[in-house]
Amino acid sequence: MQCGTPAAGVLAQIGGLTAMAASELYTKRARVWIPDAEEVWKSAELTNDYNNGDTSLQLMLEDGTNIEHKLDPKTKNLPYLRNPDILVGENDLTALSYLHEPAVLHNLKVRFMDSKLIYTYCGIVLVAINPYETLQIYGSDIINAYSGQNMGDMDPHIFAVAEEAYKQMARDERNQSIIVSGESGAGKTVSAKYAMRYFATVSGTTSEANVEQKVLASNPIMEAIGNAKTTRNDNSSRFGKYIEIGFDTRFRIIGANMRTYLLEKSRVVFQADEERNYHIFYQLCASSHLPEYEKLKLSSAIDFMYTKQGRSPVIEGVDDTKELCSTRNAFTLLGINESYQMGLFQVLAAILHLGNVEIKDRDSDSSIIPPNNRHLSAFCELVGVTYLDMSQWLCHRKLKTATETYVKTIPRLMATNARDALAKLIYAKLFNWIVEHVNKALITNIKQHSFIGVLDIYGFETFEINSFEQFCINYANEKLQQQFNMHVFKLEQEEYMREQIPWTLIDFYDNQPCINLIEAKMGILDLLDEECKMPKGTDDSWAQKLYNTHLKNCSLFEKPRMSNRAFIIQHFADKVEYQCDAFLEKNKDTVNQDQINVLKASKFPLLVELFQDGEKATSPTGQGPGSGGRTRLSVKPTKGRESSSKENKKTVGCQFRNSLAMLMETLNATTPHYVRCIKPNDFKLAFTFDPKRAVQQLRACGVLETIRISAAGFPSRWTYQEFFSRYRVLMKQKDVLPDKRLTCRNVLEKLVEDQDKYQFGKTKIFFRAGQVAYLEKLRADKLRVACIRIQKTIRCWLERKRYLRKRSAAITVQRFTRGYQARRLVKFMRRTQAATTIQKYQRMVVERKCYRQKQAAALLMQTLIRAYMARQMYQSLLREQKVVIIQKRVRGWLARCWYKRCLESIVYLQCCFRRMKARRQLKKLKIEARSVEHFKKLNKGMENKIMQLQRKIDEQKENHKVVKDRMVGMETSYTAESEKLRAEVSRLRGVEVDAKNKGIRLSSLQEELEKLKTELSTTQKEKKTIENWAKTYREEMEKMVSELKEQNGTLKKDKDDLNRMIQEQSQQMTEKMAHAIVQETQQLETDLNEERSRYQNLLREHLRMEEKYDDLKEAMASSNASKPGHRRKDSTHSSNESEYTYNSEYAELEEGSRAAEDVTRGIDTSLTLKLQKRLTELEQEKQSLRNELENKEDQFQRARARDDVEFKKARGAELEYESLKRQELESENKKLKHDLVEIRRSLLGKAGPGAGAPGSPAYKVVLEQLNSSCEELEVRKEEVLILRSQLVSQKEAMHHKETMTEPSVYAEDVSKLKDSDEIKQAYVGLKDTNRLLEHQLQTQRRGYDNEVESLRGELQNVKEENNRQQQLLAQNLQLPPEARIEASLQHEITRLTNENLELLAEDPEASREARVKILRRMVDLMEQLEKQDRTIRKLKKQLKVYSKRIGEMGAGQTEGQTSPGQMVDEPIHPVNIPRREKDFQGMLEYNKEDELKLVKNLILELKPRGVAVNLIPGLPAYILFMCLRHADYVNDDQKVRTLLTSTINSIKKILKKRGDDFETVSFWLSNTCRFLHCLKQYSGDEAFMKHNTTRQNEHCLSNFDLAEYRQVISDLAIQIYQQLIKCMESILQPSIVSGMLEHETIQGVSGVKPTGLRKRTSSIADEGMFTLDSILRQLSAFHSTMCQHGTDPELMKQVVKQQFYIIGAVTLNNLLLRKDMCSWSKGMQIRYNVSQLEEWLRDKGLMVCGAKETLEPLIQAAQLLQVKKKTDEDAEAICSMCLALTTAQIVKVLNLYTPVNEFEERVSVSFIRTIQTRLRDRCESPQLLMDTKMIYPVTFPFSPSSLALETIQIPGSLNLAFLTRV
């Protein structure tokens, strides 16, 4: 034992590290905690290693500041080490490796501030921090998620504590208690309220009204009369309460009882600053203006002494008038009527008036009340007493002596105190009366089996001025803390003993000395009671007695230095100084008896009722201090209030001690559960954490003491499997042994040398504080080294790979470079040699050429010189002669040139001006051309203009061609003339010698020559001019043509743009219309599904009400019919029920009316009326929903009709094209016919006598053409026929309106093909289509021929088989029955063997399957053989009996009658068999008295397994329908009605009896649906007869319309479907979380983190753990069962979709409530598991059933765990990815995300806020969890059966021999 502070104990324990451990742990970069004045503890990091003997540590704070931390020179205690980041934010504080105050504070802060988690475990304690914000974590979905879970499997929650208490109560049958404590405003009342809500929701209630609702309804009342505003809380509870919630033997709530403690009566007469009186006073004052409160004579709260002292009469945001309405509604709900309410308000108003009664001094020893005091008159009027009596005894008192009694005046101060004491007494009595009536409303007459108590009480309190009330509160907390310490110590001891750990006494803080100081003999309370008995006892004398008694004897008692009227007590939480003033007065709590007598004589009945126990008036049991403290009372309404006179003399302290002892006795008799509520700040700010206030409360509530006790032993505990899985990385391969325990032992001995740091238990390993952190450090170091090695290896591999790639590239480059250089060298050498050769020969040629040139030049020079001299002479003569002529010509030419230039300039100016005007006109035309109207105008004649331009261009081309021809002619003439001139010149040169002799003739010839030269030059000039003009003209024409082409292209482009725009607009309109139609259709479908869901929910509610009604009826019947002392429980219900016979059940049906009347007499009338009213409402709502459903279906059908119309309109274009194609084909056929006729005519007309001979070539060619034309003509005819048939079928499907519009559409389409190019293209396409159709026709013809051949062969085989069967049948008919059956069986075996041999030859794999089928068929045949043998023997016996009877009667036998033996021996003609089958009508006849047997054998006693295996699916449904058909056939409405009613009721009974058997529910769901489909298929409605055969249509019902019964059976099918889903959910539920989340499907991916005292379910698979394979096997079992029962495929898809929704919802809900599951590795596991589920869907062919979509939220949650969560881009990706998750779910997953290894990073708060900002515009439900109880609305699509009713055989195993086939 130790009498020190918890912090000191932790410090000593942590500071006791060895020198070696300190040097290993306090190294560089190690993080520690140091004290801080503001933040209490601040984190720092070591910058240097710590060495033994150092007096200080060099630290660096988180903000980068370097400081020096001095160590205590005496203790040398090092600062606290900080836990690794991987352990921060744990659900359980005991999971922390270093257990100390800063670690606890930091963990709570991280969870509260960063993760928004308000609940944390601390061993067995739940720490709850008030968030001051409404959180969505208390809904029914959260309750359902925590129901049935172990306390460590889910995240910490008040519901987890409540579930643990409820489970232990049911398992151990021991009463439980939940102790909720904390400061005012910490959330105690809310926690207690949610715990009670959990009990009421999980356990249910047996009474008509919900007890939980009544308890919650008492909250407004108790808050009004027991809560008040304080400086710390606007709605502070000024009393404590202990609520016992009672349960019956089935652990359902049956009632509750509330006991109150610690009522603060002094608040009635006194309030401190900024505080208020109880809320009820301010509510009455705020409502005083209302008419019903006028008689109370109240006004504003500031007018009364008892409500204005705190100077804060109004609470911000609270409307006292509305609060009074809530209070009155609660009174009414709890059975307190209006008269009693007004009476209570009269008493409360009288208290306020009493406080305003002014008492004045008459003298120093007496006082007086002025006459006609208004407030005293009002008080007397309200309470019904006389004014004189009350005024008399307010200022006087009666003294009794031994001999006489006399009246004495009292001074004003004593009179005022007496007035206040009377007010407090009246209020206390009123409080007790209200509590008593609340308990009366909560109590029941059912015997209580066990209870769970919820204690809502103050926590430790210390103020600046502490008085008697704080003393009592802290005394109670000392007792509770002692009980808590002992309980924690006991649990620790039990854990060690269970694991067989050597037990050593743990040194923990024991507060027994403090309790002895208060309650022991000569303790504080004992001395206080003794002083109160003294005649002249005072507070000062009592203080002196305390100093003298305890100051030197007890170290926990101290005296303040500066005061003699106070004392200090060292409590477990802190030192508290108490002021002795008014201790005695509060402990006495005396009231003037004469005043009480006056009130007892009141005429007000309620006041008399309050004071009816007059003997206790002066000192009521359980009351607290009188004039300045909180009142303590123990209200037990169920017990009497009689007490002796001796008890009346007990002081308040004595009474409180006794009530506290009773409370501790109650708590010690129960199993306690602790909830410690923490107030995070004093300003009520949401999610704001004040470390100072939190540490103060943690010390006061015992959380740190729990940590210290855990740290003193072995706080960290691992199972061997978890340790092996986590620290496998620290082991070598040789260390791993088959025995995990031995492996862990060997590894620990190597890792931790000090064996005192751990202990090996039976199933766990226990570690001292800090050892897990050390192991985590080793693990992190090992992983870091491994990561570095992996990185090194990978980088080396990458670099080597890059080097080898570069080396290979370099070698390749070098190889190609050297080859290229070698080739270049060879090429250069070759070129050099060739150049040398070329140069040699070239130089030779050059030199030779040079020589020859020189020789020729010399000869030429001589010739030229000689000729030159002659010509010079000649030229000089000629030049002189022609100078004049040249001048004349030149002058004339110059004049003509000037004239031409002037003319060209003028023409150019005119062209420029005209071009300018043309450009302006062109610009204007272009502007006009851009408008659509002008384009439309121009477009009309654009083709004509283009044609005109084209013709103009052609004309210009022709003119150009003419000009060109002229130019060619002129050139030709010029060439001829030139040749002629050259000839003439040569001739003249020839006769030059003669010219010397003929000088005269020479001159004339020269003149003629000059003349010809001049003409030649003129001709050349003219030619050049013409060429220039032609060139210019050609350029102008080309330019004009290009401009026209550009304009034409522009116009075409505009036209294409307009066409494209029109097409886009039409396409957009079409898409828009289609999108609108799709949206409308989806909306209609959504509305339809919602209506179906509402309707089916109403059916479910209706079924529940019916079951409740049946249960009540059975309970009443059993209670009336059973013997005294015997009552059947629910546990034996199922076994006894199976023993009932069908006769008793059917008798119950027949006598239902009489039994109902008897039961109704026994049932409460109000309950019956309510049930009947509820049933009527449900029926009406059901009918309205049915009508609304029909309306929705009509709307849906109309929408579908509109869609069909749109589709048909769109189909019109295709019809038009096909019509056009048909016309083109017809025209092509006509053309071919015409060509054929022409060919024949040409053959007949033009052929000569021998040309048309059969052997001639012409005849062959024409014959080939004729044959090809005939073939093509036949193909065209067939195509025309095909197209016509298609058009006819499509026209029949179209409406008449569309067919009326088709000709115009065809005409438009034909007009669109007017263009020649389009016609050509259409013709080419048509020819290609014709060829394709011809090829297809030939292929089909060949296929048809082959098919005909195969069919002929099969027909021949069938004929042969038929002949063999007929022969065999004829042979068998001649045999006896036994031999006949054996022969047929042998023949069947032979046939199957032959088939098997043939199949084996073809396909061995198929043969194996065939063998299996054959074996199965043989087994079936053998079973049928045995059944037929039994039937034959039975018939033989009956036949013998009948023959004996006939023989005895002596009846003569006719010719057709024979003996049984003869009947067997005679052959039967085979024609009789088909004739009897042909006469069978598919009906079953039965007698009305056999209806009981029919329903019994076919429904109640039918075994689904045998029917599903041996008979056809849905056989019971077919049999029932065939019986119904016969009842319809004979027109027996009574028979139809009773058969349907019996069927429906029997199915309901069998489902009620075996509703938890999936096979039974599935079987009857399939049969009910088949029965419903049969009713539809054979109803005679055309909509259901489309798929029927002619024979089936003949079997339709003819006399009755069973549409209403179809609806009833449809409702029954819906109820069975819902029952199937519930049954399936109950089977799947236990395996979902284990298989989808906890089991490691991929081994080794996730590791196990350290856990605390609340051990979670391990993720390591064990033998009894569910896996994903077990889920898949269960799903496969469901699927195979439904397939065997013949369930409709569409219905099966809906069942699978619901299954996957349940799996996804339960998995996601658990993921959102489990912090340990939100990690990256778990996301990978989930995605793998989902992929396995998808693979299962793929294998079963159910991918399109919508089941995969139901898993989308789970898939996105798994992806969210794995994606990157750092930057804004990541946030955007998350928002776009997680569309199926709500904002609350996304934020919850991010808050819960927990790294499993140190290499992972947590999600920052800023990133989560970024996500919230991006998602705040989403419109969605704030609900966190998915609704696991949601069931998709089911539909039953019509599925007709192809099975003919006349072919159905009834097996004898059904025992339905009384049915006759008709």
CSV table of N, CA and C in Angstrom, one decimal, residues 65 236 250 300 525 559 704 730 751 756 758 762 841 990 1072 1165 1370 1441 1511 1539 1549 1662 1690 1725 1841:
chain,number,residue,atom,x,y,z
A,65,THR,N,12.8,25.2,-31.0
A,65,THR,CA,13.6,25.8,-30.0
A,65,THR,C,14.5,24.8,-29.2
A,236,SER,N,-27.3,22.1,-15.2
A,236,SER,CA,-26.6,21.3,-14.3
A,236,SER,C,-27.5,20.5,-13.4
A,250,ARG,N,-36.8,-13.6,-19.7
A,250,ARG,CA,-36.3,-13.5,-21.1
A,250,ARG,C,-35.5,-12.3,-21.4
A,300,SER,N,-42.7,38.8,-13.2
A,300,SER,CA,-41.3,38.5,-13.7
A,300,SER,C,-40.4,37.9,-12.6
A,525,LEU,N,-17.3,13.1,10.8
A,525,LEU,CA,-18.8,13.0,10.9
A,525,LEU,C,-19.2,12.7,12.4
A,559,LYS,N,-4.2,21.8,9.0
A,559,LYS,CA,-4.9,23.1,9.4
A,559,LYS,C,-4.3,24.2,8.5
A,704,LEU,N,-6.1,7.9,-14.1
A,704,LEU,CA,-4.7,7.8,-13.9
A,704,LEU,C,-4.3,6.7,-12.9
A,730,LEU,N,11.6,-10.3,-36.6
A,730,LEU,CA,12.8,-10.3,-35.8
A,730,LEU,C,13.4,-11.7,-35.6
A,751,LEU,N,16.0,-11.3,-27.4
A,751,LEU,CA,15.8,-9.9,-27.6
A,751,LEU,C,15.8,-9.1,-26.3
A,756,ASP,N,12.8,-10.2,-16.1
A,756,ASP,CA,11.7,-9.6,-15.2
A,756,ASP,C,10.8,-8.7,-16.1
A,758,TYR,N,9.2,-9.5,-18.7
A,758,TYR,CA,8.1,-10.2,-19.3
A,758,TYR,C,7.8,-11.5,-18.6
A,762,LYS,N,-0.4,-18.9,-19.8
A,762,LYS,CA,-0.9,-20.0,-20.5
A,762,LYS,C,-1.2,-19.7,-22.0
A,841,TYR,N,42.1,9.8,-119.5
A,841,TYR,CA,41.4,9.9,-120.8
A,841,TYR,C,40.8,11.3,-121.1
A,990,GLY,N,24.2,31.7,-154.5
A,990,GLY,CA,24.8,30.9,-155.6
A,990,GLY,C,25.1,31.7,-156.9
A,1072,LYS,N,-31.8,14.7,-76.9
A,1072,LYS,CA,-32.4,15.4,-75.8
A,1072,LYS,C,-33.8,14.7,-75.5
A,1165,THR,N,-59.2,-4.9,-23.3
A,1165,THR,CA,-60.1,-4.3,-24.4
A,1165,THR,C,-59.4,-3.2,-25.1
A,1370,ALA,N,-45.6,-54.7,-78.0
A,1370,ALA,CA,-46.4,-55.8,-78.2
A,1370,ALA,C,-45.9,-57.1,-77.5
A,1441,VAL,N,-59.3,-59.0,-52.5
A,1441,VAL,CA,-60.4,-58.7,-51.5
A,1441,VAL,C,-61.7,-58.5,-52.3
A,1511,LEU,N,-38.8,-35.2,-57.1
A,1511,LEU,CA,-39.9,-34.8,-58.0
A,1511,LEU,C,-39.6,-33.6,-58.7
A,1539,LEU,N,-60.6,-24.1,-50.4
A,1539,LEU,CA,-59.3,-24.6,-50.8
A,1539,LEU,C,-58.2,-23.6,-50.7
A,1549,LYS,N,-48.9,-21.2,-41.6
A,1549,LYS,CA,-48.6,-22.0,-40.4
A,1549,LYS,C,-47.2,-22.7,-40.5
A,1662,ASP,N,-8.2,-18.9,-36.8
A,1662,ASP,CA,-8.1,-20.1,-36.0
A,1662,ASP,C,-9.2,-21.1,-36.5
A,1690,GLU,N,-35.3,-14.8,-62.3
A,1690,GLU,CA,-35.4,-13.4,-61.9
A,1690,GLU,C,-35.6,-13.2,-60.4
A,1725,GLN,N,-7.1,-6.3,-48.5
A,1725,GLN,CA,-7.8,-7.6,-48.1
A,1725,GLN,C,-9.3,-7.4,-48.6
A,1841,SER,N,-45.4,-21.7,-67.5
A,1841,SER,CA,-44.8,-23.1,-67.4
A,1841,SER,C,-45.1,-23.8,-68.8
